[in-house]
Short mmCIF file of C-alpha atoms and ligand atoms in Angstrom, two decimals:
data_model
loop_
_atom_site.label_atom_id
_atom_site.label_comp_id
_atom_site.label_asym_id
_atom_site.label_seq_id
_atom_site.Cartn_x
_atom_site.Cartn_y
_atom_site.Cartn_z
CA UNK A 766 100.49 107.38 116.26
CA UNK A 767 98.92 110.76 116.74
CA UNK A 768 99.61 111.46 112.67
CA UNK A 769 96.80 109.54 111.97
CA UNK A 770 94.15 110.78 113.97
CA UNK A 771 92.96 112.22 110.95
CA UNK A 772 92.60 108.95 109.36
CA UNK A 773 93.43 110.85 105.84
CA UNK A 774 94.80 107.77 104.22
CA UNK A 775 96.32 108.74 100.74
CA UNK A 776 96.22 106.40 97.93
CA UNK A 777 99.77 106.68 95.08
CA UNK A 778 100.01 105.42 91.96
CA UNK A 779 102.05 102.14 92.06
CA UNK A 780 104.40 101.62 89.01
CA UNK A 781 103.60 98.54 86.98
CA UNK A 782 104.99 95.76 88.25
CA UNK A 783 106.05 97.84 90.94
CA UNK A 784 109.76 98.25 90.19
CA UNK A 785 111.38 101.44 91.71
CA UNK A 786 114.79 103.01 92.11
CA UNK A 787 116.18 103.05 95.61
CA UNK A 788 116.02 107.01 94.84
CA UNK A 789 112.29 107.18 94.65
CA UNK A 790 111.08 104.98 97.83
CA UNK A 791 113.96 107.29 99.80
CA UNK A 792 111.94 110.29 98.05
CA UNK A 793 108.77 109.17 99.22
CA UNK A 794 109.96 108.23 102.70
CA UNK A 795 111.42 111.35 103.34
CA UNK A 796 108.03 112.85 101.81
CA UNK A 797 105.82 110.75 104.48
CA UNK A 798 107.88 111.56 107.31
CA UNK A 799 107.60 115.09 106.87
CA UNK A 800 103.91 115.66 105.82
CA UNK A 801 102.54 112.57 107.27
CA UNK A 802 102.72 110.23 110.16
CA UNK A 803 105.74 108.22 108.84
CA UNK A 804 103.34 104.75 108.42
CA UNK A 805 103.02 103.20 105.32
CA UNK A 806 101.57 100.02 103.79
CA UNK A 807 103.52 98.71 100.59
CA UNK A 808 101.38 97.65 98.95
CA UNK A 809 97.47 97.95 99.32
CA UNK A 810 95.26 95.52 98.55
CA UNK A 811 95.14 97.15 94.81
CA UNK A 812 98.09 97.84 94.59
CA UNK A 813 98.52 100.94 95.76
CA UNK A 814 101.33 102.49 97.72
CA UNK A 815 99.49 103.75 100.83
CA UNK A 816 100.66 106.22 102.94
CA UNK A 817 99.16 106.21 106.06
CA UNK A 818 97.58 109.11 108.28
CA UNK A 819 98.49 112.77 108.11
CA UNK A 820 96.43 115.59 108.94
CA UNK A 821 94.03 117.78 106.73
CA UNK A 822 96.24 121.19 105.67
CA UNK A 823 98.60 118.41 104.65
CA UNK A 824 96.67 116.65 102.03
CA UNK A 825 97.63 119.44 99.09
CA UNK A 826 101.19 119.88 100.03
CA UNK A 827 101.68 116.14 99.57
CA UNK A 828 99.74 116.08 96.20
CA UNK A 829 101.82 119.00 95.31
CA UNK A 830 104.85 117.35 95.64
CA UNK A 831 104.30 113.89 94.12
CA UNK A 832 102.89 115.90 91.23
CA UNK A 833 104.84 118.60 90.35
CA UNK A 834 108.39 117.54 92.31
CA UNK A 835 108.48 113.56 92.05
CA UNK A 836 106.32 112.99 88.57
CA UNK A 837 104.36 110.75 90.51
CA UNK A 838 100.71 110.26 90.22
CA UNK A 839 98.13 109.89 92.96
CA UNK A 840 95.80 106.39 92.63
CA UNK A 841 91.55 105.81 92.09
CA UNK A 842 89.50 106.03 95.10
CA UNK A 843 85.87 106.03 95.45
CA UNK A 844 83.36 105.75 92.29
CA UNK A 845 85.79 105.79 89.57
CA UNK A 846 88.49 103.66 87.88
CA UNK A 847 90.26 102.07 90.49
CA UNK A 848 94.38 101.73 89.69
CA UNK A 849 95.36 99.67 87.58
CA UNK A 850 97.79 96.25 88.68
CA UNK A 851 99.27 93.88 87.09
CA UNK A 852 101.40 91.32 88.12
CA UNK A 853 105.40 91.06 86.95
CA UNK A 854 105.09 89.87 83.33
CA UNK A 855 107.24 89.60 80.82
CA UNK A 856 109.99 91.53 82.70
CA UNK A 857 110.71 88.10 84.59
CA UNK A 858 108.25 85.51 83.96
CA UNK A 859 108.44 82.92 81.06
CA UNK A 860 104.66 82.14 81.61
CA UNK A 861 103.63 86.25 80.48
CA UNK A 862 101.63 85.30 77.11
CA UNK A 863 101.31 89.48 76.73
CA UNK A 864 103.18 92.24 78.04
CA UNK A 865 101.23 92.78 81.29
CA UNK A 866 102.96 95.80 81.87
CA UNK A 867 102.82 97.47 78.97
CA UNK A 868 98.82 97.45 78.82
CA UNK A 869 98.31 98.07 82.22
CA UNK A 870 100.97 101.68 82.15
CA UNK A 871 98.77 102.03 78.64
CA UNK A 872 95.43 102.12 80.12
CA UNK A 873 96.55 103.79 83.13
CA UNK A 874 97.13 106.55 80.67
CA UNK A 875 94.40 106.15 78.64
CA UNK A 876 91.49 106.51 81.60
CA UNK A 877 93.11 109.02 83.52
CA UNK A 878 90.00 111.23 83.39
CA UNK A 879 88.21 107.88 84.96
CA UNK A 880 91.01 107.63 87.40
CA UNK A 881 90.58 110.95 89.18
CA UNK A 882 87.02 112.63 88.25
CA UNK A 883 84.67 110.01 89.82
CA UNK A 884 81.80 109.82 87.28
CA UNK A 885 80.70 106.45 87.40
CA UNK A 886 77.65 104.81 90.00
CA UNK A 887 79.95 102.25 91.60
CA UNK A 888 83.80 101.93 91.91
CA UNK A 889 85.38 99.88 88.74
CA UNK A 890 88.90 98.07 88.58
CA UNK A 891 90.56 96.00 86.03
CA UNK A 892 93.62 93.87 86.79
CA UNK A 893 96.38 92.28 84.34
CA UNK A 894 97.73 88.67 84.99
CA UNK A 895 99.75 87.33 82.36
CA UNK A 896 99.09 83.58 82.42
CA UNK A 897 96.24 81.74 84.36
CA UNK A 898 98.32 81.45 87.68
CA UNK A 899 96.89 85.03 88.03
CA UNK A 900 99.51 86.20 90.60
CA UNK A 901 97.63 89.52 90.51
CA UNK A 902 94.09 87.29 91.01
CA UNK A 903 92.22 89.36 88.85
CA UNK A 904 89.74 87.12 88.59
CA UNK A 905 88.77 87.33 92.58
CA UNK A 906 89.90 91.09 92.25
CA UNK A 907 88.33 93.21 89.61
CA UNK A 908 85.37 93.89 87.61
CA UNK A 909 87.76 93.32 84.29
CA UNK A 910 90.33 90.56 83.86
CA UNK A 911 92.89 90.60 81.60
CA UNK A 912 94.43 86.37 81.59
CA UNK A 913 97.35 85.75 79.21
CA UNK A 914 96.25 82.25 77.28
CA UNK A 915 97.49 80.81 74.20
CA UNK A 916 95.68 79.47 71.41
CA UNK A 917 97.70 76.03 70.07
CA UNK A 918 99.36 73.27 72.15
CA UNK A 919 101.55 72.72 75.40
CA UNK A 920 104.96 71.95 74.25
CA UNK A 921 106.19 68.94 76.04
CA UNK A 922 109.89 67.90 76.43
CA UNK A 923 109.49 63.74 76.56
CA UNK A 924 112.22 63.20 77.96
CA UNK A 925 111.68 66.00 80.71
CA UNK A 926 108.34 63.86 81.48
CA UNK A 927 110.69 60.84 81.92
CA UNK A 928 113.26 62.55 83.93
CA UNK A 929 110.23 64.16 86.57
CA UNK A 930 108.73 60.57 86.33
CA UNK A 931 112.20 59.04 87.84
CA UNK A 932 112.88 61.28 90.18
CA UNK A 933 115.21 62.86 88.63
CA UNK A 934 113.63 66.68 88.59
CA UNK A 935 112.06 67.77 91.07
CA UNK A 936 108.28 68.68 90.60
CA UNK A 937 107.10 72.09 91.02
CA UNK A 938 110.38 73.60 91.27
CA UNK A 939 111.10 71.60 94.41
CA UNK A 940 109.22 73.96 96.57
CA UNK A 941 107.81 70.75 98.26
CA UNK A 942 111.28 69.69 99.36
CA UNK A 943 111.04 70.79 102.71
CA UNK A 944 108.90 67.92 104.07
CA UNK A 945 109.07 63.61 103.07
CA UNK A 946 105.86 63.57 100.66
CA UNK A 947 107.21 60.63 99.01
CA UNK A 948 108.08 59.54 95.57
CA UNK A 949 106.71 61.67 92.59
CA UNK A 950 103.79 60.45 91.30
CA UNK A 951 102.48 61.81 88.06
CA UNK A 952 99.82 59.67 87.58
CA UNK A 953 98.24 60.93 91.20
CA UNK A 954 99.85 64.58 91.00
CA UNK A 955 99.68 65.29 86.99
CA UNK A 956 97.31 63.15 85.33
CA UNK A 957 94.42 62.62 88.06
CA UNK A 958 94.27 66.97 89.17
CA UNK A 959 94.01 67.63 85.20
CA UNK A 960 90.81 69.71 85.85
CA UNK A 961 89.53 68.14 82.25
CA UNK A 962 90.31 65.02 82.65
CA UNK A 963 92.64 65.41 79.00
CA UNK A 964 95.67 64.21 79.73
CA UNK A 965 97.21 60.17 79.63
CA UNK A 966 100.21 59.29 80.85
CA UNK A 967 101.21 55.78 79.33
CA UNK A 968 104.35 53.80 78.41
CA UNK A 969 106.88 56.76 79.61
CA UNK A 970 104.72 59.19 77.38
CA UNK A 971 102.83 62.65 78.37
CA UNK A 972 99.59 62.80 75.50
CA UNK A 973 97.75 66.07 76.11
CA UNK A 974 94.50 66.09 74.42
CA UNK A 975 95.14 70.51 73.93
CA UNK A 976 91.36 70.89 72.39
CA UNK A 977 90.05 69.81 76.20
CA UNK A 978 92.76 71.64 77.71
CA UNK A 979 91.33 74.61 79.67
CA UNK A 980 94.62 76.07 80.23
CA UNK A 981 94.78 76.01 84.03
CA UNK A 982 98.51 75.69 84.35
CA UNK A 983 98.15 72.37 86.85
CA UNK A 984 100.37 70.40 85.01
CA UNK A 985 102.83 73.41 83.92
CA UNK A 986 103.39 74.33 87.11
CA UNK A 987 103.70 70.91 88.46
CA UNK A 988 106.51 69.70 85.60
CA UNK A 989 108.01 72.95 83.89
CA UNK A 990 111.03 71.70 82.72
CA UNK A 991 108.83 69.38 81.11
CA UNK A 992 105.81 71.39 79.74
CA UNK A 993 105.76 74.91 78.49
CA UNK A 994 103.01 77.07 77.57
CA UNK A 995 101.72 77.22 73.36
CA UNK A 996 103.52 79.93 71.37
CA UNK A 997 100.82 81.19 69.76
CA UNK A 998 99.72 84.16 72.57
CA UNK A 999 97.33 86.49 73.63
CA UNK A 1000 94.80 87.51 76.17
CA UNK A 1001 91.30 86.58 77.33
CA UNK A 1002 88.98 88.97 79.17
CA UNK A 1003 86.61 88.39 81.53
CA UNK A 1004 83.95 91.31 82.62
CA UNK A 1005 81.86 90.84 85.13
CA UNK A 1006 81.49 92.60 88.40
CA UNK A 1007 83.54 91.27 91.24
CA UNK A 1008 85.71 93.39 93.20
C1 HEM B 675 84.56 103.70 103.73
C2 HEM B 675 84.59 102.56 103.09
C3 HEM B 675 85.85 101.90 102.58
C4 HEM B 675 87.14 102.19 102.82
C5 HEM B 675 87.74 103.29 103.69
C6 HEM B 675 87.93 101.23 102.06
C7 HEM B 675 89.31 101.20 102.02
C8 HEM B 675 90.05 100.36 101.22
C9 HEM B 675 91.47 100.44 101.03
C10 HEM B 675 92.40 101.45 101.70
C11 HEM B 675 91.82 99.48 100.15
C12 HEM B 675 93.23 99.23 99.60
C13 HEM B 675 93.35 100.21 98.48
C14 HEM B 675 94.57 100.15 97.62
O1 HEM B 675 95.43 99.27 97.72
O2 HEM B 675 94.66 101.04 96.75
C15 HEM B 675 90.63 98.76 99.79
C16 HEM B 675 90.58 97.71 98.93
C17 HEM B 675 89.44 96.97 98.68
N1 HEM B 675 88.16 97.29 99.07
FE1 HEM B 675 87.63 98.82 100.24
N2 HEM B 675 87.09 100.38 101.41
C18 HEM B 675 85.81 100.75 101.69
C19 HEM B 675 84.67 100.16 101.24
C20 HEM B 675 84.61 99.01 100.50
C21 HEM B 675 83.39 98.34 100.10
C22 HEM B 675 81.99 98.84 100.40
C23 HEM B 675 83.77 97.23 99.43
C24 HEM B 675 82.95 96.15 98.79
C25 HEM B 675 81.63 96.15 98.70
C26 HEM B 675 85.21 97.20 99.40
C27 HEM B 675 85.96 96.25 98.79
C28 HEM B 675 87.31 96.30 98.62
C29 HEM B 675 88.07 95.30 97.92
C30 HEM B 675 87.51 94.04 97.26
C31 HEM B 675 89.40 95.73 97.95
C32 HEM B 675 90.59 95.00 97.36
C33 HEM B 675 90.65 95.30 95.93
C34 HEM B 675 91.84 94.68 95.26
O3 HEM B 675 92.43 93.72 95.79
O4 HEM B 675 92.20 95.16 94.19
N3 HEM B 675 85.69 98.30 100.06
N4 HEM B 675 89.56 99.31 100.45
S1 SF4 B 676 100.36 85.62 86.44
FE1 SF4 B 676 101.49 84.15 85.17
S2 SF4 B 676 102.74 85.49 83.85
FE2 SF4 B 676 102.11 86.74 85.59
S3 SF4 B 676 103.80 86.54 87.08
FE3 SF4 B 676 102.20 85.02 87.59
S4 SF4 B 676 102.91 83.13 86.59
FE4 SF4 B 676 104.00 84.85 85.61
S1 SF4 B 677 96.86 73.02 81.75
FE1 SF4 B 677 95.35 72.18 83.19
S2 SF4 B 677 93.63 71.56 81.87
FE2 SF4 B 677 95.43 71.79 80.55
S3 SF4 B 677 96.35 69.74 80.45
FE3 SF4 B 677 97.39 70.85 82.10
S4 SF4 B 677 96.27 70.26 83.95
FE4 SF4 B 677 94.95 69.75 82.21
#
């Protein structure tokens, strides 16, 4: 790959939740091939799309025309705001307790000075999961984490609990179907890997005790048929440098 003896790797602006029109990623293909060395890495570890070697006189023609041609912004690097990422949200995910998407093309606006003039000592990134499964990890993966939580009680469906219990569903979606693991157990699988020790499962009946609850998602993702997160929504955040 002589196009990247340069090793001018350029950093782009991924769209939150990374949805794009067959129109664009042709765009930016063609883009790469001509100016650059044809490689690229969807996604980077932040999110970024990264294109992938081109050589030095090239670097302003391809800033050029993501600008001013394709309305396409270039991503942090170095001692500033790193680019925002968030994972898919409310767009297709029931667990989103905020619009993940919405906040992260909102502060993507917001600290575009931060994005592009490096100002600050050290490099700074904040990521936006909606729920604690933290698709995006934001917790191992930036300075500032934005987890979706709710504030009042697991809804359980009784006779959901039953129906996993028997057999009947299959826990976590089935995605353990592919091997014998043996006969759902909830006790073992549910009550036993509650992180807080506050749930019961007695007489064919779920109790959740929601004020020990630390909202890990164990149990939610284990039985969701049966459990579903609180209605009443919002967001925790976490600073603290990590990433
Ligand atoms: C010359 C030095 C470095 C280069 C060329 C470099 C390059 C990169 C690249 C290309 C990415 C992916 C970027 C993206 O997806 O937008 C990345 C991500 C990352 N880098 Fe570096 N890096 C360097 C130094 C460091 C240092 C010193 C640290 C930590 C002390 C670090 C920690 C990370 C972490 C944690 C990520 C992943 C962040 C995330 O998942 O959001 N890097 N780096
Ligand atoms: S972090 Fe939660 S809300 Fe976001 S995609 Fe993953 S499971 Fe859904
Ligand atoms: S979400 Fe986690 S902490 Fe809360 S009841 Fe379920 S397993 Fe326990």
């Amino acid at each position: 790959f002589p196009g990247v003896a340069h090793f001018h790797t350029i950093r782009v602006n991924q769209p939150a939740g990374k949805f794009y029109t067959t129109k664009y990623l042709e765009d930016i293909c063609k883009l790469w091939e001509f100016r650059g060395s044809g490689m690229t890495n969807m996604h980077g570890a932040t999110g970024d799309i990264i294109l992938l070697g081109t050589t030095t006189p090239q670097l302003e023609e391809v800033f050029y025309e993501l600008t001013h041609n394709m309305n396409q912004d270039l991503g942090g690097s170095g001692s500033n705001l790193r680019t925002p990422a968030d994972c898919v949200g409310q767009a297709r995910c029931e667990y989103a307790c905020y619009d993940t998407q919405a906040i992260c093309h909102e502060l993507t606006n917001e600290y575009q000075d931060e994005l592009h003039r490096p100002a600050f000592p050290y490099k700074f990134k904040f990521k936006f999961d909606g729920c604690p499964n933290c698709c995006v990890a934001s917790i191992a993966r930036s300075d500032m984490s934005f987890i979706g939580t709710w504030r009042d009680e697991i809804r359980i469906d009784q006779d959901a609990v039953k129906a996993y219990a028997g057999g009947e569903i299959k826990s976590n979606g089935g995605a353990h179907a592919g091997r014998d693991w043996g006969a759902f157990d909830i006790q073992k699988e549910v009550v036993d890997l509650c992180p807080t020790n506050c749930t019961r499962y007695e007489d064919g009946k779920l109790e959740i005790n929601n004020k020990e609850c630390t909202r890990c998602m164990h149990c939610i993702n284990v039985m969701p048929r049966a459990l579903r997160i609180g209605n009443d929504r919002g967001c925790s955040i976490l600073v603290g440098a990590k990433a």
